Each structure stands twice: as structure tokens, then as C-alpha cells.
């Protein structure tokens, strides 16, 4: 795993002065203060964030309701197991939007330690693509064990979740993950199907794995000329790819 934690996206910065109406800003400030004084009040305030703050897209990480919910979570004056219990309750009783907010806020809750991995693993066992993508943020990137991280990336590929939404991929891609992705690509080529384009840079990072996959693509050329040609082009085997594309 990477030794240097990834910086989490800051919801307060995303909620710039123009992001919320004056009424929404006043509600968020009051809700934050109330939670700091009465932690259990978050159970009613957390679900209300969308109605109070809207759901406009702020940036690549946050909508207004998710950012507001993250701010509410950081206001909790709890630590360790007590914090984990409250956060887990919000996640398990929440709708997908509330679950995404909890998962995206995990790296901001420094007192959680590794306890939040339970929620990450729950999210990864499901099939909601938005929740899965939210689970694979900076918190998971710095804490999820290698085997689980690789399986999570592969699940994203199967579910057509863009790998650009997976935090830490550059640092955590190793030979085994590249091999798994190459095996997946081989299956797609053999089936005559397209390979997600964000796989190729990860495979090409390991030239011997890329060479093996290119050889497999050439062997499939007689029966799958089009998919083999696309794969060879993506792997940088230009002349062979062009010849196969002509055959297809």
C-alpha cells in the first residue's frame, strides 16, 4: 500500500460562497453547531441535507447535499468506536445518496482509523455503481489490503465504472493487478467485445504482460480479427493491428 495518505477532497472548499443560498448556508451552520452540542441530532439532520441544500454538482467529487453531509459528519464530537457506531448507523439506514456522502467523508474522519473499512467492504459487496465508486476514494486507497483493492478495481471494470473514479490507482497498480486486467482483456477479445480503454495504460505499464496479451490477441486474429486489431492497436502493435483491421 502507499505509505503517504492521499489528500481527501475538501467539502468546505467545494461549498464556496456561491454554492448555497443564504437560507441553505444558515441551515448548515445551525445544523453543524447543533451536532457539535448534541451528536445524536445528526440522525435527523443528515437526511434533511438534500431538501435544505439541494443536489447541484459542485465538482468531480461533491454535490451540494453530499458536501453538506460531509460537513455535518466532521462536526461530530465523537471518537473511536463511538464515532464509528454513529457513522455506521447513518450509512446503514441511509439511501444511496446518504451512503455516498458517508463513504466520501471517511478520509475526513481521522479518529476512525481502520474501522471505516467495514463500510467500504459493505459497499463493495453491492452493485450500486455510484456507491461503489464513492467507496473507492482516498480512504480505501490508503487502507484497503492489496488483494481487496485489486478485486475492487476488477469489479469496477465488470460494472463499467470508469477507473478514473478509483483513487490511488497509479500508486497501487502492481504486476498482479495488471495481470488480472490483462486476463479480463483477453476474455473480452476472445468474445469479440471491446475492452474498456482505461485498462490499457495499466497493462502497458508492465511490458512483459502487455507482450503476452499481444501474443494472445494475435492468436485470436483468425476468429476475432476486429477485437484483436483493436487490442493490438491499444497495446502499441501498430502494423499488426492495421493488417488485422483490413482483414476484419
Coordinates of C-alpha atoms in Angstrom, one line a residue:
X1 CA 0.0 0.0 0.0
X2 CA 1.2 3.6 -0.5
X3 CA 2.8 5.0 2.6
X4 CA 1.7 8.6 2.1
X5 CA -2.1 9.2 2.6
X6 CA -3.9 10.7 -0.3
X7 CA -5.5 14.1 0.5
X8 CA -9.3 13.9 0.7
X9 CA -11.4 16.4 -1.3
X10 CA -12.4 19.2 1.0
X11 CA -16.2 19.6 1.1
X12 CA -15.9 23.1 2.8
X13 CA -13.8 24.3 -0.1
X14 CA -16.4 22.9 -2.6
X15 CA -19.2 24.7 -0.7
X16 CA -17.8 28.1 -1.9
X17 CA -19.8 31.3 -1.1
X18 CA -22.0 31.0 -4.2
X19 CA -22.7 27.2 -3.8
X20 CA -25.5 27.6 -1.3
X21 CA -28.3 30.1 -0.9
X22 CA -28.3 32.2 2.2
X23 CA -31.1 30.1 3.7
X24 CA -29.2 26.9 3.0
X25 CA -26.0 28.3 4.4
X26 CA -27.8 29.4 7.6
X27 CA -29.3 25.9 7.9
X28 CA -25.9 24.2 7.5
X29 CA -24.2 26.5 10.0
X30 CA -27.0 25.9 12.6
X31 CA -27.1 22.2 12.0
X32 CA -23.3 22.0 12.4
X33 CA -23.5 23.8 15.7
X34 CA -26.3 21.6 16.9
X35 CA -24.5 18.4 16.1
X36 CA -21.4 19.6 18.0
X37 CA -23.6 20.2 21.0
X38 CA -25.9 17.2 20.6
X39 CA -24.3 14.4 18.5
X40 CA -27.5 12.3 18.1
X41 CA -29.2 15.2 16.3
X42 CA -27.3 14.2 13.2
X43 CA -29.7 11.3 12.7
X44 CA -32.5 13.8 11.7
X45 CA -30.3 16.5 10.2
X46 CA -28.2 14.2 7.9
X47 CA -31.2 13.0 5.8
X48 CA -32.5 16.6 5.6
X49 CA -29.4 17.9 3.8
X50 CA -30.7 17.4 0.3
X51 CA -34.0 19.1 1.0
X52 CA -32.2 22.0 2.6
X53 CA -29.1 22.4 0.4
X54 CA -30.2 20.9 -2.9
X55 CA -28.2 18.5 -5.0
X56 CA -26.3 20.6 -7.5
X57 CA -23.0 19.3 -8.8
X58 CA -20.1 21.2 -7.3
X59 CA -17.0 19.5 -8.7
X60 CA -15.8 16.0 -9.6
X61 CA -16.2 14.8 -6.0
X62 CA -19.2 16.6 -4.5
X63 CA -22.8 17.6 -4.9
X64 CA -24.2 20.2 -2.5
X65 CA -26.1 17.6 -0.4
X66 CA -23.1 15.3 -0.2
X67 CA -20.7 18.0 0.7
X68 CA -23.1 19.4 3.3
X69 CA -23.5 15.9 4.8
X70 CA -19.7 15.5 5.0
X71 CA -19.5 18.8 6.9
X72 CA -22.1 17.5 9.3
X73 CA -20.1 14.4 9.8
X74 CA -17.0 16.3 10.6
X75 CA -18.9 18.2 13.3
X76 CA -19.5 15.1 15.4
X77 CA -17.6 15.4 18.7
X78 CA -17.1 11.7 18.9
X79 CA -14.0 9.4 18.8
X80 CA -13.1 5.8 18.0
X81 CA -15.8 3.2 18.4
X82 CA -18.5 5.8 19.3
X83 CA -17.8 7.7 16.1
X84 CA -17.7 4.5 14.1
X85 CA -21.1 3.4 15.5
X86 CA -22.8 6.7 14.7
X87 CA -21.3 6.8 11.2
X88 CA -22.2 3.2 10.5
X89 CA -25.8 3.8 11.6
X90 CA -26.1 6.7 9.2
X91 CA -24.7 4.6 6.4
X92 CA -26.9 1.5 7.0
X93 CA -30.1 3.5 7.4
X94 CA -29.4 5.9 4.6
X95 CA -30.4 5.9 0.9
X96 CA -27.7 5.6 -1.8
X97 CA -27.1 9.4 -1.7
X98 CA -26.5 9.3 2.0
X99 CA -24.3 6.3 1.7
X100 CA -22.2 8.0 -0.9
X101 CA -21.8 11.0 1.4
X102 CA -20.6 8.8 4.3
X103 CA -18.1 7.0 2.1
X104 CA -16.7 10.2 0.7
X105 CA -16.4 11.7 4.1
X106 CA -14.4 8.7 5.6
X107 CA -11.0 10.2 5.0
X108 CA -12.1 13.4 6.8
X109 CA -12.9 11.4 10.0
X110 CA -9.4 11.0 11.3
X111 CA -10.5 9.3 14.6
X112 CA -12.0 6.3 12.7
X113 CA -8.7 4.6 11.9
X114 CA -9.3 1.4 10.0
X115 CA -12.8 1.0 11.4
X116 CA -14.4 2.5 8.4
X117 CA -13.2 -0.3 6.2
X118 CA -16.3 -2.2 7.3
X119 CA -18.4 0.2 5.4
X120 CA -16.1 0.2 2.4
X121 CA -16.4 -3.6 2.3
X122 CA -20.2 -3.5 2.6
X123 CA -20.3 -1.0 -0.3
X124 CA -18.1 -3.2 -2.5
X125 CA -20.3 -6.2 -1.9
X126 CA -23.2 -4.4 -3.5
X127 CA -23.9 -3.5 -7.1
X128 CA -24.8 0.2 -6.9
X129 CA -22.2 1.8 -9.1
X130 CA -22.3 5.2 -7.5
X131 CA -21.9 3.7 -4.0
X132 CA -19.0 1.5 -5.2
X133 CA -17.2 4.5 -6.8
X134 CA -17.7 6.5 -3.6
X135 CA -16.2 3.7 -1.6
X136 CA -13.0 3.7 -3.6
X137 CA -11.9 7.1 -2.6
X138 CA -8.7 8.2 -0.7
X139 CA -9.7 6.3 2.4
X140 CA -9.9 2.9 0.7
X141 CA -6.8 3.7 -1.4
X142 CA -4.6 4.1 1.6
X143 CA -6.2 1.4 3.8
X144 CA -7.7 -1.4 1.7
X145 CA -5.4 -4.5 1.6
X146 CA -3.9 -5.3 -1.8
X147 CA -6.0 -8.3 -2.6
X148 CA -9.2 -6.5 -1.8
X149 CA -8.1 -3.4 -3.7
X150 CA -7.4 -5.5 -6.8
X151 CA -10.7 -7.2 -6.6
X152 CA -12.5 -3.8 -6.2
X153 CA -10.8 -2.5 -9.4
X154 CA -11.8 -5.6 -11.3
X155 CA -15.4 -5.2 -10.1
X156 CA -15.3 -1.6 -11.4
X157 CA -14.2 -3.0 -14.8
X158 CA -17.0 -5.5 -14.8
X159 CA -19.6 -2.9 -13.9
X160 CA -18.3 -0.3 -16.4
X161 CA -17.3 2.1 -13.6
X162 CA -14.6 4.3 -15.1
X163 CA -11.3 3.7 -13.4
X164 CA -10.7 7.4 -13.2
X165 CA -13.1 7.3 -10.3
X166 CA -10.8 4.9 -8.3
X167 CA -8.4 6.8 -6.0
X168 CA -4.7 5.8 -5.8
X169 CA -4.7 3.7 -8.9
X170 CA -1.3 4.9 -10.2
X171 CA 0.3 4.2 -6.9
X172 CA -1.4 0.8 -6.3
X173 CA -1.3 -0.8 -9.7
X174 CA 1.1 -3.7 -9.4
X175 CA 2.0 -6.7 -11.5
X176 CA -0.8 -8.8 -10.1
X177 CA -3.5 -6.2 -10.9
X178 CA -2.0 -5.7 -14.4
X179 CA -2.1 -9.5 -14.9
X180 CA -5.8 -9.7 -13.8
X181 CA -6.7 -6.8 -16.1
X182 CA -4.9 -8.5 -19.0
X183 CA -6.8 -11.7 -18.3
X184 CA -10.0 -9.8 -18.4
X185 CA -9.0 -8.1 -21.6
X186 CA -8.1 -11.5 -23.2
X187 CA -11.6 -12.8 -22.3
X188 CA -13.2 -9.7 -24.0
X189 CA -11.0 -10.1 -27.1
X190 CA -11.9 -13.8 -27.3
X191 CA -15.6 -12.8 -27.1
X192 CA -15.2 -10.2 -29.8
X193 CA -16.0 -7.4 -27.4
X194 CA -14.5 -4.1 -26.7
X195 CA -12.0 -3.7 -23.8
X196 CA -12.5 -0.7 -21.6
X197 CA -9.9 1.9 -22.7
X198 CA -8.8 2.7 -19.2
X199 CA -7.4 -0.8 -18.8
X200 CA -4.7 -0.3 -21.4
X201 CA -2.4 2.1 -19.6
X202 CA -2.3 -0.2 -16.6
X203 CA -1.4 -3.2 -18.7
X204 CA 1.2 -1.3 -20.8
X205 CA 3.0 -0.3 -17.5
X206 CA 4.3 -3.9 -17.4
X207 CA 5.8 -4.6 -20.9
X208 CA 6.0 -8.4 -20.4
X209 CA 2.4 -8.7 -19.5
X210 CA 1.5 -6.4 -22.4
X211 CA 3.6 -8.6 -24.8
X212 CA 1.8 -11.7 -23.6
X213 CA -1.6 -10.2 -24.2
X214 CA -0.5 -9.0 -27.6
X215 CA 0.6 -12.6 -28.5
X216 CA -2.8 -13.8 -27.3
X217 CA -4.6 -11.2 -29.4
X218 CA -2.6 -12.3 -32.5
X219 CA -3.6 -15.9 -31.8
X220 CA -7.2 -14.9 -31.8
X221 CA -6.9 -12.9 -35.0
X222 CA -8.3 -15.7 -37.3
X223 CA -11.6 -15.8 -35.5
X224 CA -11.8 -12.3 -33.9
X225 CA -9.9 -10.0 -36.3
X226 CA -11.7 -6.8 -35.3
X227 CA -11.3 -7.2 -31.5
X228 CA -7.7 -8.5 -31.9
X229 CA -6.9 -5.5 -34.1
X230 CA -8.3 -3.0 -31.6
X231 CA -6.3 -4.7 -28.8
X232 CA -3.1 -4.7 -30.7
X233 CA -3.5 -1.0 -31.6
X234 CA -4.1 -0.2 -27.9
X235 CA -1.0 -2.1 -26.9
X236 CA 1.1 -0.3 -29.5
X237 CA 1.4 -3.1 -32.0
X238 CA 0.5 -0.7 -34.9
X239 CA 1.4 -2.6 -38.1
X240 CA -0.1 -5.9 -37.0
X241 CA -3.2 -4.1 -35.9
X242 CA -3.6 -2.3 -39.2
X243 CA -3.2 -5.6 -41.1
X244 CA -5.8 -7.3 -38.9
X245 CA -8.2 -4.4 -39.2
X246 CA -8.0 -4.7 -43.0
X247 CA -8.9 -8.4 -42.7
X248 CA -11.9 -7.5 -40.5

